[in-house]
Amino acid sequence: MTQLNADQKAAAEFINGIASVVAVPGSGKTLTMTHRIGNLVKQGVAPESILGLTFTRNAAQAMRDKLETVLEDTASRVHLSTIHSFCLSLLKNEGRSFEILHGKEQIIIIRKIMRKMKINNLPTGMILREISLAKSNLIPLEDFKALYEGDATMLKVAEVFQDYEQEKRKRLLLDFDDLLVETCQLLKKKPKVRKKYQGTWNHILVDEFQDTNPAQMEILQLLVGDPNGKKSSFWICGDDWQAIYSFAGASIGNILTFILIAVQP
């Protein structure tokens, strides 16, 4: 680990349990994470039991490129992806049949619903943002309606929300937020499925953890199982000053209170 300084080396050599690495931009967090994956493999951990997650495709690819310099051909056996891609793969593996609803198609459906309801005084983007925030915070439609009882504007949003969900169900579509919600529900409601994936990935690492939203955090908690187990770990890195996705539901509290959240049963 000649590329790492003393602090980075300590974080990379961490093996089992819970660890949070908080550091400023440019301090080598992703490099440390890839070296930690390499160290786990060198310590005898099966590459297939390691799950590395981040938030953009570019970041996932950059992590893979760095890991190849550490593990060479073995790097391809480690599961590295974005959280959304991971959820998509998990749902498909569990036999779910659906197509992904992309941004432009979402706008078309929402505008069609708005025309049908004669709603012309609300921006399409605002409605999509409120629906996304509700899902990111695991707020179901009925709770959304109750939350905004008496707010005429938000109740209009709720009406569009309801029709939007019905339209997606009819067409077997899931949007990107649905990937998180459906994965969370599956892991919560099906103990056998949850235990299967807890047994698959004994070591979970998350880059840019400050960008996680409540739905993503709950998925991670469900996947981790017992992070204090003798041969398992939950390791995250990030920078609370670098949180840029609060507009999309990311919760800075996830990294600030990580240790407390991570040990909750």
CSV table of C-alpha atoms in Angstrom, one decimal:
chain,number,residue,atom,x,y,z
A,1,MET,CA,0.0,0.0,0.0
A,2,THR,CA,2.8,2.4,-0.9
A,3,GLN,CA,0.3,4.9,-2.4
A,4,LEU,CA,-1.4,5.4,0.9
A,5,ASN,CA,-0.5,7.6,3.8
A,6,ALA,CA,-0.8,6.4,7.4
A,7,ASP,CA,-4.5,7.4,7.9
A,8,GLN,CA,-5.5,5.9,4.5
A,9,LYS,CA,-3.6,2.8,5.3
A,10,ALA,CA,-5.4,2.4,8.6
A,11,ALA,CA,-8.8,2.7,6.9
A,12,ALA,CA,-7.8,0.3,4.2
A,13,GLU,CA,-6.5,-2.3,6.6
A,14,PHE,CA,-9.8,-2.3,8.6
A,15,ILE,CA,-11.3,-5.8,8.3
A,16,ASN,CA,-14.5,-6.6,10.3
A,17,GLY,CA,-17.1,-4.4,11.9
A,18,ILE,CA,-18.4,-0.9,11.3
A,19,ALA,CA,-16.2,2.0,10.0
A,20,SER,CA,-16.8,5.5,8.8
A,21,VAL,CA,-14.2,7.4,6.9
A,22,VAL,CA,-15.0,11.2,6.7
A,23,ALA,CA,-12.5,13.3,4.8
A,24,VAL,CA,-12.3,16.4,2.6
A,25,PRO,CA,-12.4,16.3,-1.2
A,26,GLY,CA,-9.2,15.1,-2.9
A,27,SER,CA,-8.0,13.3,0.2
A,28,GLY,CA,-8.1,9.8,-1.5
A,29,LYS,CA,-11.3,8.3,-0.1
A,30,THR,CA,-12.1,6.3,-3.2
A,31,LEU,CA,-8.5,5.2,-3.6
A,32,THR,CA,-8.6,4.1,0.1
A,33,MET,CA,-11.9,2.2,-0.6
A,34,THR,CA,-10.4,0.3,-3.5
A,35,HIS,CA,-7.3,-0.6,-1.5
A,36,ARG,CA,-9.5,-1.8,1.3
A,37,ILE,CA,-11.3,-4.1,-1.2
A,38,GLY,CA,-7.9,-5.3,-2.3
A,39,ASN,CA,-6.7,-5.9,1.2
A,40,LEU,CA,-9.9,-7.9,2.0
A,41,VAL,CA,-9.2,-10.2,-0.9
A,42,LYS,CA,-5.5,-10.6,0.1
A,43,GLN,CA,-6.7,-11.5,3.6
A,44,GLY,CA,-8.7,-14.4,2.1
A,45,VAL,CA,-12.1,-12.8,1.6
A,46,ALA,CA,-13.9,-14.1,-1.5
A,47,PRO,CA,-14.2,-11.3,-4.1
A,48,GLU,CA,-17.8,-12.4,-4.8
A,49,SER,CA,-18.7,-11.6,-1.2
A,50,ILE,CA,-17.7,-7.9,-1.5
A,51,LEU,CA,-20.2,-5.3,-2.6
A,52,GLY,CA,-19.0,-1.8,-3.4
A,53,LEU,CA,-21.6,0.9,-4.1
A,54,THR,CA,-21.6,4.5,-5.2
A,55,PHE,CA,-24.0,7.0,-6.8
A,56,THR,CA,-23.1,7.6,-10.4
A,57,ARG,CA,-22.0,5.4,-13.3
A,58,ASN,CA,-18.8,7.4,-13.8
A,59,ALA,CA,-17.9,7.0,-10.1
A,60,ALA,CA,-18.5,3.2,-10.3
A,61,GLN,CA,-16.4,3.0,-13.4
A,62,ALA,CA,-13.6,5.0,-11.9
A,63,MET,CA,-13.7,2.8,-8.8
A,64,ARG,CA,-13.5,-0.3,-11.1
A,65,ASP,CA,-10.5,1.2,-13.0
A,66,LYS,CA,-8.7,1.8,-9.7
A,67,LEU,CA,-9.5,-1.6,-8.4
A,68,GLU,CA,-8.0,-3.3,-11.5
A,69,THR,CA,-4.7,-1.7,-10.6
A,70,VAL,CA,-4.9,-3.4,-7.2
A,71,LEU,CA,-6.4,-6.8,-8.0
A,72,GLU,CA,-5.9,-7.1,-11.8
A,73,ASP,CA,-8.1,-9.8,-13.2
A,74,THR,CA,-9.7,-10.6,-9.9
A,75,ALA,CA,-11.3,-7.1,-9.8
A,76,SER,CA,-14.1,-8.3,-12.1
A,77,ARG,CA,-15.3,-10.7,-9.4
A,78,VAL,CA,-16.1,-7.9,-7.0
A,79,HIS,CA,-19.6,-6.5,-7.4
A,80,LEU,CA,-19.2,-2.7,-8.0
A,81,SER,CA,-22.2,-0.6,-9.2
A,82,THR,CA,-24.4,2.3,-8.4
A,83,ILE,CA,-27.1,1.7,-5.8
A,84,HIS,CA,-29.9,2.0,-8.5
A,85,SER,CA,-28.2,-0.6,-10.8
A,86,PHE,CA,-27.7,-2.9,-7.8
A,87,CYS,CA,-31.5,-2.6,-7.0
A,88,LEU,CA,-32.4,-3.2,-10.6
A,89,SER,CA,-30.3,-6.4,-10.7
A,90,LEU,CA,-31.7,-7.6,-7.4
A,91,LEU,CA,-35.3,-7.2,-8.4
A,92,LYS,CA,-34.7,-8.9,-11.8
A,93,ASN,CA,-32.9,-11.8,-10.0
A,94,GLU,CA,-35.9,-12.2,-7.8
A,95,GLY,CA,-38.2,-12.6,-10.9
A,96,ARG,CA,-39.7,-9.2,-11.0
A,97,SER,CA,-40.9,-8.3,-14.5
A,98,PHE,CA,-40.9,-4.6,-15.4
A,99,GLU,CA,-39.3,-2.0,-17.7
A,100,ILE,CA,-37.6,1.2,-16.6
A,101,LEU,CA,-39.4,4.4,-17.0
A,102,HIS,CA,-36.9,7.1,-17.9
A,103,GLY,CA,-37.0,10.9,-17.4
A,104,LYS,CA,-38.5,12.0,-20.7
A,105,GLU,CA,-41.2,9.2,-20.5
A,106,GLN,CA,-42.0,10.3,-17.0
A,107,ILE,CA,-42.6,13.9,-18.1
A,108,ILE,CA,-44.9,12.6,-20.9
A,109,ILE,CA,-47.0,10.6,-18.5
A,110,ILE,CA,-47.2,13.3,-15.9
A,111,ARG,CA,-48.3,15.9,-18.5
A,112,LYS,CA,-50.9,13.6,-19.9
A,113,ILE,CA,-52.4,13.1,-16.4
A,114,MET,CA,-52.3,16.9,-15.8
A,115,ARG,CA,-54.2,17.5,-19.0
A,116,LYS,CA,-56.8,15.0,-18.1
A,117,MET,CA,-57.2,16.6,-14.6
A,118,LYS,CA,-57.1,20.1,-16.1
A,119,ILE,CA,-54.2,21.1,-13.9
A,120,ASN,CA,-52.3,23.8,-15.7
A,121,ASN,CA,-51.0,26.0,-12.8
A,122,LEU,CA,-48.3,23.6,-11.5
A,123,PRO,CA,-44.9,23.0,-13.1
A,124,THR,CA,-44.3,19.4,-14.2
A,125,GLY,CA,-40.9,19.4,-12.7
A,126,MET,CA,-42.3,20.4,-9.3
A,127,ILE,CA,-44.7,17.5,-9.3
A,128,LEU,CA,-42.0,15.0,-10.3
A,129,ARG,CA,-39.7,16.4,-7.6
A,130,GLU,CA,-42.4,16.0,-4.9
A,131,ILE,CA,-43.2,12.5,-6.0
A,132,SER,CA,-39.5,11.6,-6.0
A,133,LEU,CA,-38.9,13.1,-2.6
A,134,ALA,CA,-41.8,11.2,-1.1
A,135,LYS,CA,-40.4,7.9,-2.5
A,136,SER,CA,-36.9,8.8,-1.4
A,137,ASN,CA,-38.2,9.2,2.2
A,138,LEU,CA,-40.4,6.0,1.9
A,139,ILE,CA,-43.6,8.0,2.2
A,140,PRO,CA,-46.5,6.1,0.7
A,141,LEU,CA,-49.3,7.8,-1.2
A,142,GLU,CA,-51.8,7.7,1.6
A,143,ASP,CA,-49.3,9.2,4.0
A,144,PHE,CA,-48.5,11.8,1.5
A,145,LYS,CA,-52.2,12.8,1.3
A,146,ALA,CA,-52.5,12.9,5.1
A,147,LEU,CA,-49.3,14.9,5.4
A,148,TYR,CA,-50.6,17.7,3.2
A,149,GLU,CA,-54.2,17.6,4.3
A,150,GLY,CA,-55.6,21.1,3.8
A,151,ASP,CA,-52.9,22.2,1.3
A,152,ALA,CA,-54.8,22.5,-2.0
A,153,THR,CA,-51.7,22.7,-4.1
A,154,MET,CA,-50.1,19.6,-2.6
A,155,LEU,CA,-53.3,17.6,-2.7
A,156,LYS,CA,-53.4,18.3,-6.5
A,157,VAL,CA,-49.9,16.8,-6.6
A,158,ALA,CA,-51.2,13.8,-4.6
A,159,GLU,CA,-54.0,13.3,-7.3
A,160,VAL,CA,-51.3,13.3,-10.0
A,161,PHE,CA,-49.2,11.0,-7.9
A,162,GLN,CA,-52.0,8.5,-7.6
A,163,ASP,CA,-52.8,8.4,-11.3
A,164,TYR,CA,-49.1,8.2,-12.1
A,165,GLU,CA,-48.7,5.1,-9.9
A,166,GLN,CA,-51.8,3.5,-11.5
A,167,GLU,CA,-50.5,4.2,-15.0
A,168,LYS,CA,-47.1,2.6,-14.2
A,169,ARG,CA,-48.7,-0.5,-12.7
A,170,LYS,CA,-50.9,-1.0,-15.8
A,171,ARG,CA,-47.8,-0.8,-18.0
A,172,LEU,CA,-45.4,-2.7,-15.7
A,173,LEU,CA,-43.1,0.2,-15.4
A,174,LEU,CA,-40.8,1.3,-12.5
A,175,ASP,CA,-39.1,4.7,-12.3
A,176,PHE,CA,-35.7,5.0,-10.7
A,177,ASP,CA,-37.2,5.9,-7.3
A,178,ASP,CA,-39.4,2.8,-7.5
A,179,LEU,CA,-36.2,0.6,-7.7
A,180,LEU,CA,-35.3,1.8,-4.2
A,181,VAL,CA,-38.8,1.5,-2.8
A,182,GLU,CA,-39.5,-2.0,-4.3
A,183,THR,CA,-36.1,-3.3,-3.2
A,184,CYS,CA,-36.7,-2.0,0.3
A,185,GLN,CA,-40.1,-3.6,0.5
A,186,LEU,CA,-38.9,-6.9,-0.8
A,187,LEU,CA,-36.1,-7.1,1.7
A,188,LYS,CA,-38.4,-6.1,4.6
A,189,LYS,CA,-41.3,-8.4,3.7
A,190,LYS,CA,-39.3,-11.5,2.6
A,191,PRO,CA,-36.9,-12.7,5.4
A,192,LYS,CA,-35.6,-15.6,3.3
A,193,VAL,CA,-34.7,-13.2,0.4
A,194,ARG,CA,-33.1,-10.8,2.9
A,195,LYS,CA,-31.0,-13.5,4.5
A,196,LYS,CA,-29.9,-14.8,1.1
A,197,TYR,CA,-28.4,-11.5,0.2
A,198,GLN,CA,-27.0,-10.9,3.7
A,199,GLY,CA,-25.2,-14.2,3.2
A,200,THR,CA,-24.1,-13.2,-0.3
A,201,TRP,CA,-22.3,-10.0,0.6
A,202,ASN,CA,-20.4,-10.1,3.9
A,203,HIS,CA,-18.5,-6.9,3.3
A,204,ILE,CA,-20.4,-3.8,2.1
A,205,LEU,CA,-18.6,-0.6,1.2
A,206,VAL,CA,-20.3,2.7,0.1
A,207,ASP,CA,-18.5,5.7,-1.5
A,208,GLU,CA,-19.9,9.2,-1.3
A,209,PHE,CA,-22.1,8.2,1.6
A,210,GLN,CA,-23.2,11.7,2.3
A,211,ASP,CA,-25.5,11.4,-0.8
A,212,THR,CA,-27.6,8.6,0.6
A,213,ASN,CA,-31.3,9.2,1.1
A,214,PRO,CA,-33.5,7.4,3.7
A,215,ALA,CA,-34.6,4.7,1.3
A,216,GLN,CA,-31.0,3.9,0.3
A,217,MET,CA,-30.0,3.8,4.0
A,218,GLU,CA,-32.8,1.4,4.8
A,219,ILE,CA,-31.7,-0.9,2.0
A,220,LEU,CA,-28.2,-0.9,3.3
A,221,GLN,CA,-29.3,-1.6,6.8
A,222,LEU,CA,-31.4,-4.6,5.6
A,223,LEU,CA,-28.4,-5.9,3.5
A,224,VAL,CA,-25.8,-5.6,6.2
A,225,GLY,CA,-27.5,-7.9,8.8
A,226,ASP,CA,-25.0,-8.1,11.7
A,227,PRO,CA,-22.1,-5.7,10.8
A,228,ASN,CA,-20.4,-6.7,14.1
A,229,GLY,CA,-20.3,-10.3,13.0
A,230,LYS,CA,-16.9,-12.0,13.1
A,231,LYS,CA,-16.5,-12.1,9.4
A,232,SER,CA,-18.5,-9.1,8.1
A,233,SER,CA,-18.2,-5.4,7.7
A,234,PHE,CA,-20.1,-2.2,6.8
A,235,TRP,CA,-17.5,0.5,5.7
A,236,ILE,CA,-18.5,3.9,4.3
A,237,CYS,CA,-16.6,7.0,3.2
A,238,GLY,CA,-17.7,10.5,2.4
A,239,ASP,CA,-17.6,14.2,3.3
A,240,ASP,CA,-20.5,15.9,5.1
A,241,TRP,CA,-19.4,19.2,3.5
A,242,GLN,CA,-19.7,17.8,0.1
A,243,ALA,CA,-23.4,16.7,0.2
A,244,ILE,CA,-24.9,17.8,-3.2
A,245,TYR,CA,-28.1,15.7,-3.5
A,246,SER,CA,-30.3,17.2,-0.7
A,247,PHE,CA,-32.6,18.4,-3.4
A,248,ALA,CA,-33.1,14.8,-4.4
A,249,GLY,CA,-33.8,13.6,-0.9
A,250,ALA,CA,-30.3,12.8,0.3
A,251,SER,CA,-30.0,13.1,4.1
A,252,ILE,CA,-26.8,14.5,5.6
A,253,GLY,CA,-27.8,12.9,8.9
A,254,ASN,CA,-26.9,9.5,7.4
A,255,ILE,CA,-23.2,10.2,7.5
A,256,LEU,CA,-23.3,12.4,10.7
A,257,THR,CA,-25.0,9.7,12.7
A,258,PHE,CA,-23.7,6.7,10.8
A,259,ILE,CA,-22.5,4.6,13.7
A,260,LEU,CA,-25.7,5.0,15.6
A,261,ILE,CA,-27.9,4.2,12.5
A,262,ALA,CA,-25.7,1.3,11.4
A,263,VAL,CA,-26.0,-0.6,14.7
A,264,GLN,CA,-29.8,-0.3,14.9
A,265,PRO,CA,-31.4,-3.8,14.6
